[in-house]
């Protein structure tokens, strides 16, 4: 993750917790799990997904990439808090 290129972008996700380099990388926090809508309009191509589940100290790879160019609904693979990292393929 290239943190020096990422800045807060609460407008890109309904959870309001997002660091992003729009079009390339996104780090999103889900404080209570549940679904969230992510604005991927600036993404050309696909994003790989990786979830971190803090309470389990576990990383879970996304099953499939997300296509850019639209709004996507994502949901953590766990009911508690989670962090989603998405990076352009």
CSV table of C-alpha atoms in Angstrom, one decimal:
chain,number,residue,atom,x,y,z
A,1,UNK,CA,0.0,0.0,0.0
A,2,UNK,CA,1.3,3.4,-1.0
A,3,UNK,CA,0.1,5.4,2.1
A,4,UNK,CA,1.9,8.6,1.0
A,5,UNK,CA,-0.5,8.8,-2.0
A,6,UNK,CA,-3.6,8.2,0.0
A,7,UNK,CA,-5.8,10.8,1.5
A,8,UNK,CA,-9.2,10.8,3.3
A,9,UNK,CA,-12.2,10.4,1.0
A,10,UNK,CA,-15.3,10.0,3.1
A,11,UNK,CA,-17.4,10.8,0.1
A,12,UNK,CA,-16.4,7.6,-1.7
A,13,UNK,CA,-18.1,5.2,0.7
A,14,UNK,CA,-21.2,5.1,2.8
A,15,UNK,CA,-19.3,4.1,5.9
A,16,UNK,CA,-17.5,7.5,5.6
A,17,UNK,CA,-14.2,5.8,6.6
A,18,UNK,CA,-12.0,5.8,3.6
A,19,UNK,CA,-8.4,6.5,2.6
A,20,UNK,CA,-7.9,6.5,-1.1
A,21,UNK,CA,-5.8,7.2,-4.1
A,22,UNK,CA,-8.9,7.3,-6.3
A,23,UNK,CA,-8.8,5.0,-9.3
A,24,UNK,CA,-5.9,2.9,-7.8
A,25,UNK,CA,-6.1,2.0,-4.1
A,26,UNK,CA,-8.8,2.2,-1.4
A,27,UNK,CA,-8.7,1.4,2.4
A,28,UNK,CA,-12.2,1.3,3.9
A,29,UNK,CA,-13.2,0.7,7.5
A,30,UNK,CA,-16.5,-1.0,8.4
A,31,UNK,CA,-17.0,-0.2,12.1
A,32,UNK,CA,-19.9,-2.5,12.6
A,33,UNK,CA,-19.8,-4.8,9.5
A,34,UNK,CA,-22.8,-4.6,7.2
A,35,UNK,CA,-23.0,-3.5,3.6
A,36,UNK,CA,-21.6,-0.3,2.1
A,37,UNK,CA,-21.7,1.3,-1.3
A,38,UNK,CA,-18.4,2.3,-2.8
A,39,UNK,CA,-18.0,4.9,-5.6
A,40,UNK,CA,-15.7,3.2,-8.1
A,41,UNK,CA,-16.5,5.5,-11.0
A,42,UNK,CA,-12.9,6.7,-11.3
A,43,UNK,CA,-11.5,3.1,-11.6
A,44,UNK,CA,-10.6,1.8,-15.0
A,45,UNK,CA,-10.2,-1.9,-14.9
A,46,UNK,CA,-10.6,-4.2,-11.9
A,47,UNK,CA,-9.7,-4.1,-8.2
A,48,UNK,CA,-8.5,-7.0,-6.1
A,49,UNK,CA,-10.0,-7.2,-2.6
A,50,UNK,CA,-8.5,-8.2,0.7
A,51,UNK,CA,-10.3,-8.1,4.0
A,52,UNK,CA,-8.8,-7.8,7.5
A,53,UNK,CA,-10.9,-8.9,10.4
A,54,UNK,CA,-9.3,-7.3,13.5
A,55,UNK,CA,-11.1,-9.4,16.2
A,56,UNK,CA,-9.9,-12.6,14.5
A,57,UNK,CA,-6.5,-11.2,13.4
A,58,UNK,CA,-7.3,-12.8,10.0
A,59,UNK,CA,-6.8,-11.7,6.4
A,60,UNK,CA,-9.3,-13.0,3.8
A,61,UNK,CA,-8.8,-12.6,0.1
A,62,UNK,CA,-11.8,-11.5,-2.0
A,63,UNK,CA,-13.4,-14.2,-4.1
A,64,UNK,CA,-13.4,-12.1,-7.2
A,65,UNK,CA,-12.2,-8.7,-8.4
A,66,UNK,CA,-14.6,-5.7,-8.6
A,67,UNK,CA,-15.0,-3.9,-11.9
A,68,UNK,CA,-14.5,-0.2,-11.9
A,69,UNK,CA,-16.6,2.4,-13.6
A,70,UNK,CA,-19.7,2.3,-11.3
A,71,UNK,CA,-21.0,2.1,-7.7
A,72,UNK,CA,-20.5,-1.3,-6.0
A,73,UNK,CA,-22.1,-2.7,-2.9
A,74,UNK,CA,-19.6,-4.7,-0.7
A,75,UNK,CA,-20.1,-6.6,2.5
A,76,UNK,CA,-17.4,-8.0,4.9
A,77,UNK,CA,-17.2,-11.8,5.3
A,78,UNK,CA,-17.7,-11.3,9.0
A,79,UNK,CA,-20.4,-9.7,11.1
A,80,UNK,CA,-18.1,-7.5,13.3
A,81,UNK,CA,-15.8,-4.6,12.3
A,82,UNK,CA,-13.6,-5.1,9.2
A,83,UNK,CA,-11.1,-3.3,6.9
A,84,UNK,CA,-11.3,-3.6,3.2
A,85,UNK,CA,-8.2,-3.0,1.0
A,86,UNK,CA,-8.8,-2.7,-2.7
A,87,UNK,CA,-6.0,-2.3,-5.3
A,88,UNK,CA,-6.1,-1.9,-9.0
A,89,UNK,CA,-5.0,-5.1,-10.8
